PDB file of C-alpha atoms in Angstrom:
ATOM      1  CA  MET J   1      24.753 -49.376  -9.257  1.00  0.00           C
ATOM      2  CA  HIS J   2      27.200 -51.587  -8.238  1.00  0.00           C
ATOM      3  CA  ILE J   3      25.623 -53.473  -4.920  1.00  0.00           C
ATOM      4  CA  MET J   4      28.156 -53.296  -2.203  1.00  0.00           C
ATOM      5  CA  GLU J   5      29.802 -56.463  -0.368  1.00  0.00           C
ATOM      6  CA  GLY J   6      27.413 -57.965   2.164  1.00  0.00           C
ATOM      7  CA  PHE J   7      24.269 -55.984   0.924  1.00  0.00           C
ATOM      8  CA  LEU J   8      22.199 -58.755  -0.474  1.00  0.00           C
ATOM      9  CA  PRO J   9      20.991 -61.886   1.392  1.00  0.00           C
ATOM     10  CA  TRP J  10      23.156 -64.787   0.509  1.00  0.00           C
ATOM     11  CA  GLN J  11      19.985 -66.503  -1.079  1.00  0.00           C
ATOM     12  CA  TRP J  12      20.252 -63.798  -3.721  1.00  0.00           C
ATOM     13  CA  CYS J  13      24.039 -63.736  -4.133  1.00  0.00           C
ATOM     14  CA  ILE J  14      23.537 -67.406  -4.864  1.00  0.00           C
ATOM     15  CA  LEU J  15      20.622 -66.995  -7.472  1.00  0.00           C
ATOM     16  CA  TRP J  16      22.518 -64.260  -9.606  1.00  0.00           C
ATOM     17  CA  TYR J  17      25.513 -66.266  -9.545  1.00  0.00           C
ATOM     18  CA  ALA J  18      23.709 -69.249 -10.770  1.00  0.00           C
ATOM     19  CA  ILE J  19      22.225 -66.979 -13.382  1.00  0.00           C
ATOM     20  CA  SER J  20      25.177 -65.190 -14.623  1.00  0.00           C
ATOM     21  CA  LEU J  21      27.666 -67.798 -14.579  1.00  0.00           C
ATOM     22  CA  PRO J  22      26.703 -69.722 -17.567  1.00  0.00           C
ATOM     23  CA  VAL J  23      26.426 -66.610 -19.573  1.00  0.00           C
ATOM     24  CA  ILE J  24      29.951 -65.739 -18.783  1.00  0.00           C
ATOM     25  CA  ILE J  25      31.035 -69.339 -19.455  1.00  0.00           C
ATOM     26  CA  TYR J  26      29.571 -68.943 -23.147  1.00  0.00           C
ATOM     27  CA  GLY J  27      30.509 -65.517 -23.287  1.00  0.00           C
ATOM     28  CA  ILE J  28      34.299 -67.033 -23.322  1.00  0.00           C
ATOM     29  CA  THR J  29      33.864 -69.672 -25.728  1.00  0.00           C
ATOM     30  CA  ARG J  30      32.627 -66.642 -28.034  1.00  0.00           C
ATOM     31  CA  ILE J  31      35.863 -64.551 -27.339  1.00  0.00           C
ATOM     32  CA  LYS J  32      38.038 -67.278 -28.466  1.00  0.00           C
ATOM     33  CA  LYS J  33      35.963 -67.782 -31.705  1.00  0.00           C
ATOM     34  CA  VAL J  34      36.447 -64.296 -32.433  1.00  0.00           C
ATOM     35  CA  ALA J  35      39.949 -64.175 -31.475  1.00  0.00           C
ATOM     36  CA  ASP J  36      40.645 -67.325 -33.525  1.00  0.00           C
ATOM     37  CA  GLU J  37      38.611 -66.313 -36.313  1.00  0.00           C
ATOM     38  CA  LEU J  38      39.571 -62.496 -36.268  1.00  0.00           C
ATOM     39  CA  PRO J  39      42.941 -62.132 -34.334  1.00  0.00           C
ATOM     40  CA  GLU J  40      43.243 -58.346 -35.275  1.00  0.00           C
ATOM     41  CA  SER J  41      40.188 -57.577 -33.301  1.00  0.00           C
ATOM     42  CA  LYS J  42      41.928 -58.236 -30.040  1.00  0.00           C
ATOM     43  CA  PRO J  43      42.948 -54.484 -29.663  1.00  0.00           C
ATOM     44  CA  LEU J  44      39.363 -53.806 -30.187  1.00  0.00           C
ATOM     45  CA  LEU J  45      38.230 -56.408 -27.498  1.00  0.00           C
ATOM     46  CA  ALA J  46      40.758 -54.083 -25.021  1.00  0.00           C
ATOM     47  CA  VAL J  47      39.925 -51.151 -26.169  1.00  0.00           C
ATOM     48  CA  SER J  48      36.195 -52.307 -25.225  1.00  0.00           C
ATOM     49  CA  GLY J  49      37.261 -53.305 -21.747  1.00  0.00           C
ATOM     50  CA  ALA J  50      39.226 -50.619 -20.696  1.00  0.00           C
ATOM     51  CA  PHE J  51      36.122 -48.217 -21.956  1.00  0.00           C
ATOM     52  CA  ILE J  52      33.873 -50.507 -19.172  1.00  0.00           C
ATOM     53  CA  PHE J  53      36.481 -50.273 -16.801  1.00  0.00           C
ATOM     54  CA  ILE J  54      36.884 -46.393 -16.921  1.00  0.00           C
ATOM     55  CA  LEU J  55      33.535 -45.288 -17.161  1.00  0.00           C
ATOM     56  CA  SER J  56      31.802 -47.563 -14.584  1.00  0.00           C
ATOM     57  CA  SER J  57      34.794 -46.266 -11.821  1.00  0.00           C
ATOM     58  CA  LEU J  58      33.426 -42.747 -12.351  1.00  0.00           C
ATOM     59  CA  LYS J  59      31.078 -42.690  -9.158  1.00  0.00           C
ATOM     60  CA  MET J  60      29.110 -39.405  -9.089  1.00  0.00           C
ATOM     61  CA  PRO J  61      26.933 -38.706  -5.676  1.00  0.00           C
ATOM     62  CA  SER J  62      23.533 -38.761  -6.418  1.00  0.00           C
ATOM     63  CA  VAL J  63      20.799 -36.038  -4.585  1.00  0.00           C
ATOM     64  CA  THR J  64      19.575 -39.157  -2.479  1.00  0.00           C
ATOM     65  CA  GLY J  65      22.936 -39.852  -0.908  1.00  0.00           C
ATOM     66  CA  SER J  66      23.559 -42.943  -3.166  1.00  0.00           C
ATOM     67  CA  CYS J  67      25.855 -42.808  -6.034  1.00  0.00           C
ATOM     68  CA  SER J  68      25.627 -43.385  -9.985  1.00  0.00           C
ATOM     69  CA  HIS J  69      28.107 -44.085 -12.899  1.00  0.00           C
ATOM     70  CA  PRO J  70      28.087 -44.749 -16.533  1.00  0.00           C
ATOM     71  CA  THR J  71      28.422 -48.321 -17.488  1.00  0.00           C
ATOM     72  CA  GLY J  72      30.259 -48.459 -20.510  1.00  0.00           C
ATOM     73  CA  ASN J  73      28.351 -51.436 -21.772  1.00  0.00           C
ATOM     74  CA  GLY J  74      27.085 -50.308 -25.271  1.00  0.00           C
ATOM     75  CA  LEU J  75      30.273 -49.650 -26.999  1.00  0.00           C
ATOM     76  CA  GLY J  76      31.260 -53.524 -26.281  1.00  0.00           C
ATOM     77  CA  ALA J  77      27.939 -54.916 -27.164  1.00  0.00           C
ATOM     78  CA  ILE J  78      27.930 -53.035 -30.361  1.00  0.00           C
ATOM     79  CA  LEU J  79      31.451 -54.026 -31.273  1.00  0.00           C
ATOM     80  CA  PHE J  80      31.072 -57.797 -30.007  1.00  0.00           C
ATOM     81  CA  GLY J  81      27.519 -58.804 -28.999  1.00  0.00           C
ATOM     82  CA  PRO J  82      26.288 -58.918 -25.406  1.00  0.00           C
ATOM     83  CA  TRP J  83      28.286 -62.604 -24.409  1.00  0.00           C
ATOM     84  CA  ILE J  84      31.367 -61.141 -25.026  1.00  0.00           C
ATOM     85  CA  THR J  85      30.552 -58.036 -23.247  1.00  0.00           C
ATOM     86  CA  SER J  86      29.274 -60.109 -20.665  1.00  0.00           C
ATOM     87  CA  VAL J  87      32.963 -61.407 -19.818  1.00  0.00           C
ATOM     88  CA  MET J  88      34.623 -58.176 -20.179  1.00  0.00           C
ATOM     89  CA  ALA J  89      32.196 -56.599 -17.918  1.00  0.00           C
ATOM     90  CA  ALA J  90      32.691 -59.589 -14.899  1.00  0.00           C
ATOM     91  CA  ILE J  91      36.742 -58.829 -15.551  1.00  0.00           C
ATOM     92  CA  VAL J  92      36.243 -55.152 -14.568  1.00  0.00           C
ATOM     93  CA  LEU J  93      33.726 -55.842 -11.899  1.00  0.00           C
ATOM     94  CA  ILE J  94      35.994 -58.339 -10.250  1.00  0.00           C
ATOM     95  CA  PHE J  95      39.113 -55.551 -10.521  1.00  0.00           C
ATOM     96  CA  GLN J  96      36.931 -53.126  -9.216  1.00  0.00           C
ATOM     97  CA  ALA J  97      35.423 -55.215  -6.444  1.00  0.00           C
ATOM     98  CA  LEU J  98      39.135 -56.121  -5.223  1.00  0.00           C
ATOM     99  CA  LEU J  99      40.804 -53.167  -5.940  1.00  0.00           C
ATOM    100  CA  LEU J 100      38.352 -50.155  -5.471  1.00  0.00           C
ATOM    101  CA  ALA J 101      36.077 -51.681  -3.088  1.00  0.00           C
ATOM    102  CA  HIS J 102      33.327 -50.859  -6.045  1.00  0.00           C
ATOM    103  CA  GLY J 103      30.681 -53.475  -5.363  1.00  0.00           C
ATOM    104  CA  GLY J 104      31.991 -56.940  -3.753  1.00  0.00           C
ATOM    105  CA  LEU J 105      32.309 -60.522  -4.230  1.00  0.00           C
ATOM    106  CA  THR J 106      29.431 -61.805  -2.730  1.00  0.00           C
ATOM    107  CA  THR J 107      27.244 -59.321  -4.997  1.00  0.00           C
ATOM    108  CA  LEU J 108      29.517 -60.051  -8.103  1.00  0.00           C
ATOM    109  CA  GLY J 109      26.675 -62.407  -9.229  1.00  0.00           C
ATOM    110  CA  ALA J 110      24.051 -59.899  -9.030  1.00  0.00           C
ATOM    111  CA  ASN J 111      26.404 -56.808 -10.502  1.00  0.00           C
ATOM    112  CA  ILE J 112      27.101 -58.962 -13.497  1.00  0.00           C
ATOM    113  CA  PHE J 113      23.797 -59.842 -14.455  1.00  0.00           C
ATOM    114  CA  SER J 114      22.632 -56.025 -14.389  1.00  0.00           C
ATOM    115  CA  MET J 115      25.541 -54.356 -15.817  1.00  0.00           C
ATOM    116  CA  GLY J 116      27.361 -57.302 -17.659  1.00  0.00           C
ATOM    117  CA  ILE J 117      24.218 -59.030 -19.153  1.00  0.00           C
ATOM    118  CA  ILE J 118      20.884 -57.043 -19.380  1.00  0.00           C
ATOM    119  CA  GLY J 119      22.760 -53.633 -20.288  1.00  0.00           C
ATOM    120  CA  PRO J 120      24.160 -55.137 -23.142  1.00  0.00           C
ATOM    121  CA  VAL J 121      21.676 -57.178 -24.476  1.00  0.00           C
ATOM    122  CA  PHE J 122      19.558 -54.186 -24.595  1.00  0.00           C
ATOM    123  CA  ALA J 123      22.100 -52.235 -25.935  1.00  0.00           C
ATOM    124  CA  TRP J 124      22.712 -55.205 -28.958  1.00  0.00           C
ATOM    125  CA  LEU J 125      19.122 -55.439 -29.511  1.00  0.00           C
ATOM    126  CA  THR J 126      18.662 -51.374 -29.589  1.00  0.00           C
ATOM    127  CA  TYR J 127      21.645 -51.212 -31.789  1.00  0.00           C
ATOM    128  CA  LYS J 128      20.460 -53.687 -34.623  1.00  0.00           C
ATOM    129  CA  GLY J 129      16.986 -52.784 -34.428  1.00  0.00           C
ATOM    130  CA  SER J 130      17.837 -49.199 -35.051  1.00  0.00           C
ATOM    131  CA  LEU J 131      19.651 -50.464 -38.108  1.00  0.00           C
ATOM    132  CA  LYS J 132      17.047 -52.495 -39.384  1.00  0.00           C
ATOM    133  CA  LEU J 133      14.672 -49.356 -39.233  1.00  0.00           C
ATOM    134  CA  ASN J 134      17.335 -47.460 -41.080  1.00  0.00           C
ATOM    135  CA  LEU J 135      18.013 -44.808 -38.459  1.00  0.00           C
ATOM    136  CA  PRO J 136      21.324 -43.199 -38.687  1.00  0.00           C
ATOM    137  CA  THR J 137      24.070 -45.065 -37.368  1.00  0.00           C
ATOM    138  CA  SER J 138      25.182 -42.482 -35.102  1.00  0.00           C
ATOM    139  CA  ILE J 139      21.400 -42.444 -33.487  1.00  0.00           C
ATOM    140  CA  ALA J 140      21.573 -46.208 -33.504  1.00  0.00           C
ATOM    141  CA  VAL J 141      24.846 -46.086 -31.354  1.00  0.00           C
ATOM    142  CA  PHE J 142      23.612 -43.067 -29.255  1.00  0.00           C
ATOM    143  CA  SER J 143      20.189 -45.228 -28.311  1.00  0.00           C
ATOM    144  CA  ALA J 144      22.001 -48.511 -27.618  1.00  0.00           C
ATOM    145  CA  ALA J 145      24.729 -47.035 -25.392  1.00  0.00           C
ATOM    146  CA  PHE J 146      21.729 -44.736 -23.279  1.00  0.00           C
ATOM    147  CA  LEU J 147      19.345 -47.750 -23.008  1.00  0.00           C
ATOM    148  CA  GLY J 148      22.265 -50.192 -22.265  1.00  0.00           C
ATOM    149  CA  ASP J 149      23.189 -47.624 -19.309  1.00  0.00           C
ATOM    150  CA  ILE J 150      19.612 -47.226 -18.221  1.00  0.00           C
ATOM    151  CA  MET J 151      18.588 -50.757 -18.536  1.00  0.00           C
ATOM    152  CA  THR J 152      21.534 -51.879 -16.121  1.00  0.00           C
ATOM    153  CA  TYR J 153      19.712 -49.382 -13.525  1.00  0.00           C
ATOM    154  CA  VAL J 154      16.445 -50.702 -13.883  1.00  0.00           C
ATOM    155  CA  THR J 155      17.978 -54.006 -13.447  1.00  0.00           C
ATOM    156  CA  THR J 156      19.772 -53.119 -10.180  1.00  0.00           C
ATOM    157  CA  SER J 157      16.469 -51.482  -8.855  1.00  0.00           C
ATOM    158  CA  LEU J 158      14.333 -54.601  -9.455  1.00  0.00           C
ATOM    159  CA  GLN J 159      17.251 -56.765  -7.879  1.00  0.00           C
ATOM    160  CA  LEU J 160      17.158 -54.524  -4.649  1.00  0.00           C
ATOM    161  CA  ALA J 161      13.273 -54.868  -4.755  1.00  0.00           C
ATOM    162  CA  LEU J 162      13.354 -58.503  -5.081  1.00  0.00           C
ATOM    163  CA  ALA J 163      15.829 -58.615  -2.053  1.00  0.00           C
ATOM    164  CA  PHE J 164      14.217 -55.711   0.204  1.00  0.00           C
ATOM    165  CA  PRO J 165      10.210 -55.650  -0.821  1.00  0.00           C
ATOM    166  CA  THR J 166       8.898 -53.252   1.286  1.00  0.00           C
ATOM    167  CA  PRO J 167       6.033 -52.607   1.071  1.00  0.00           C
ATOM    168  CA  ASN J 168       5.747 -54.805  -2.233  1.00  0.00           C
ATOM    169  CA  VAL J 169       8.347 -55.283  -5.179  1.00  0.00           C
ATOM    170  CA  ILE J 170       6.378 -52.796  -7.420  1.00  0.00           C
ATOM    171  CA  THR J 171       6.550 -50.003  -5.069  1.00  0.00           C
ATOM    172  CA  ALA J 172      10.031 -50.929  -3.832  1.00  0.00           C
ATOM    173  CA  THR J 173      11.182 -51.055  -7.462  1.00  0.00           C
ATOM    174  CA  SER J 174       9.785 -47.551  -8.136  1.00  0.00           C
ATOM    175  CA  LYS J 175      11.714 -46.032  -5.308  1.00  0.00           C
ATOM    176  CA  PHE J 176      15.037 -47.546  -6.182  1.00  0.00           C
ATOM    177  CA  MET J 177      14.476 -46.199  -9.735  1.00  0.00           C
ATOM    178  CA  LEU J 178      13.713 -42.872  -8.263  1.00  0.00           C
ATOM    179  CA  ILE J 179      17.277 -43.022  -6.323  1.00  0.00           C
ATOM    180  CA  PHE J 180      19.417 -43.470  -9.868  1.00  0.00           C
ATOM    181  CA  ALA J 181      17.142 -41.608 -12.066  1.00  0.00           C
ATOM    182  CA  TYR J 182      18.137 -37.930 -11.089  1.00  0.00           C
ATOM    183  CA  THR J 183      21.539 -38.509 -11.785  1.00  0.00           C
ATOM    184  CA  GLN J 184      21.381 -41.558 -13.906  1.00  0.00           C
ATOM    185  CA  ILE J 185      19.267 -39.947 -16.846  1.00  0.00           C
ATOM    186  CA  PRO J 186      21.979 -37.191 -17.778  1.00  0.00           C
ATOM    187  CA  LEU J 187      25.046 -39.627 -17.255  1.00  0.00           C
ATOM    188  CA  GLY J 188      23.006 -41.837 -20.138  1.00  0.00           C
ATOM    189  CA  VAL J 189      23.277 -39.109 -22.251  1.00  0.00           C
ATOM    190  CA  ALA J 190      26.667 -38.077 -21.756  1.00  0.00           C
ATOM    191  CA  GLU J 191      27.503 -41.886 -22.319  1.00  0.00           C
ATOM    192  CA  GLY J 192      25.700 -42.146 -25.290  1.00  0.00           C
ATOM    193  CA  LEU J 193      27.401 -39.086 -26.691  1.00  0.00           C
ATOM    194  CA  LEU J 194      30.802 -40.062 -25.814  1.00  0.00           C
ATOM    195  CA  THR J 195      30.108 -43.734 -27.226  1.00  0.00           C
ATOM    196  CA  VAL J 196      29.018 -42.102 -30.728  1.00  0.00           C
ATOM    197  CA  VAL J 197      32.361 -40.111 -30.576  1.00  0.00           C
ATOM    198  CA  VAL J 198      34.530 -43.634 -30.152  1.00  0.00           C
ATOM    199  CA  PHE J 199      32.538 -45.521 -32.303  1.00  0.00           C
ATOM    200  CA  GLU J 200      32.975 -43.140 -35.059  1.00  0.00           C
ATOM    201  CA  ASN J 201      36.561 -42.783 -34.496  1.00  0.00           C
ATOM    202  CA  ILE J 202      36.808 -46.470 -34.460  1.00  0.00           C
ATOM    203  CA  LEU J 203      35.069 -46.564 -37.824  1.00  0.00           C
ATOM    204  CA  LYS J 204      37.512 -44.156 -39.373  1.00  0.00           C
ATOM    205  CA  LEU J 205      41.034 -45.928 -37.719  1.00  0.00           C
ATOM    206  CA  LYS J 206      39.832 -49.814 -38.059  1.00  0.00           C
ATOM    207  CA  PRO J 207      37.445 -49.828 -41.298  1.00  0.00           C
ATOM    208  CA  ASP J 208      38.755 -53.338 -42.344  1.00  0.00           C
ATOM    209  CA  ILE J 209      37.893 -54.859 -39.427  1.00  0.00           C
ATOM    210  CA  THR J 210      34.391 -53.051 -38.503  1.00  0.00           C
ATOM    211  CA  GLU J 211      33.785 -54.334 -42.106  1.00  0.00           C
ATOM    212  CA  LYS J 212      34.591 -57.911 -40.791  1.00  0.00           C
ATOM    213  CA  LEU J 213      32.560 -57.746 -37.802  1.00  0.00           C
ATOM    214  CA  ASN J 214      29.409 -56.547 -39.703  1.00  0.00           C
ATOM    215  CA  LEU J 215      28.867 -53.140 -37.373  1.00  0.00           C
ATOM    216  CA  LEU J 216      26.884 -51.377 -40.299  1.00  0.00           C
ATOM    217  CA  THR J 217      25.201 -54.241 -41.347  1.00  0.00           C
ATOM    218  CA  ARG J 218      21.486 -53.743 -41.499  1.00  0.00           C
ATOM    219  CA  LYS J 219      20.349 -57.179 -41.840  1.00  0.00           C
ATOM    220  CA  PRO J 220      19.872 -59.572 -38.886  1.00  0.00           C
ATOM    221  CA  THR J 221      23.238 -61.274 -37.363  1.00  0.00           C
ATOM    222  CA  SER J 222      24.076 -63.131 -34.853  1.00  0.00           C
ATOM    223  CA  THR J 223      25.262 -61.936 -31.289  1.00  0.00           C
ATOM    224  CA  ARG J 224      28.694 -63.209 -31.709  1.00  0.00           C
TER     225      ARG J 224
END
């Protein structure tokens, strides 16, 4: 999913930075608020960030010569909301760009927008919406992680199509989505199942914190 260094025209690099940066700044303020009000949640913040780093570093080749990987953004979105997850994803993407040559600094804004903002927003909306529909928690978690993963790649496809609209944006988006689809759908399913396992263990090990974070509430809550 990571758009590699130097791949996007500079105008698009600036645009995605301009869109992503305010979200990151807001996410930092949300992290400070959560850390001040609920300091015992800090280990969960670290676990969520590590989950994103490990899963998104597992690159797998696709049949078209590109590559795909899980994103790990669903767990953080469920636990802490999309804005805090955007900060964790940004930190992960910076480390991967500098240490693993995975993505790049010029394309960092675009990668943050797809994996750190759009993916978590869809994951969080899916999780809360599923709870309001009284779906089982495991189904809500799986759906959130799966859609958070898939929507990241849909967004990346659209970003690439906007930068390279040949012959037009719609056709180009379809082509880029097709490149990822072969490997991303099974990866999304696997990520959803893994997220369910991790989430259920968190509920068992940290019931007090999960209650304070309102993770199982079926009433509308803020995005933290």
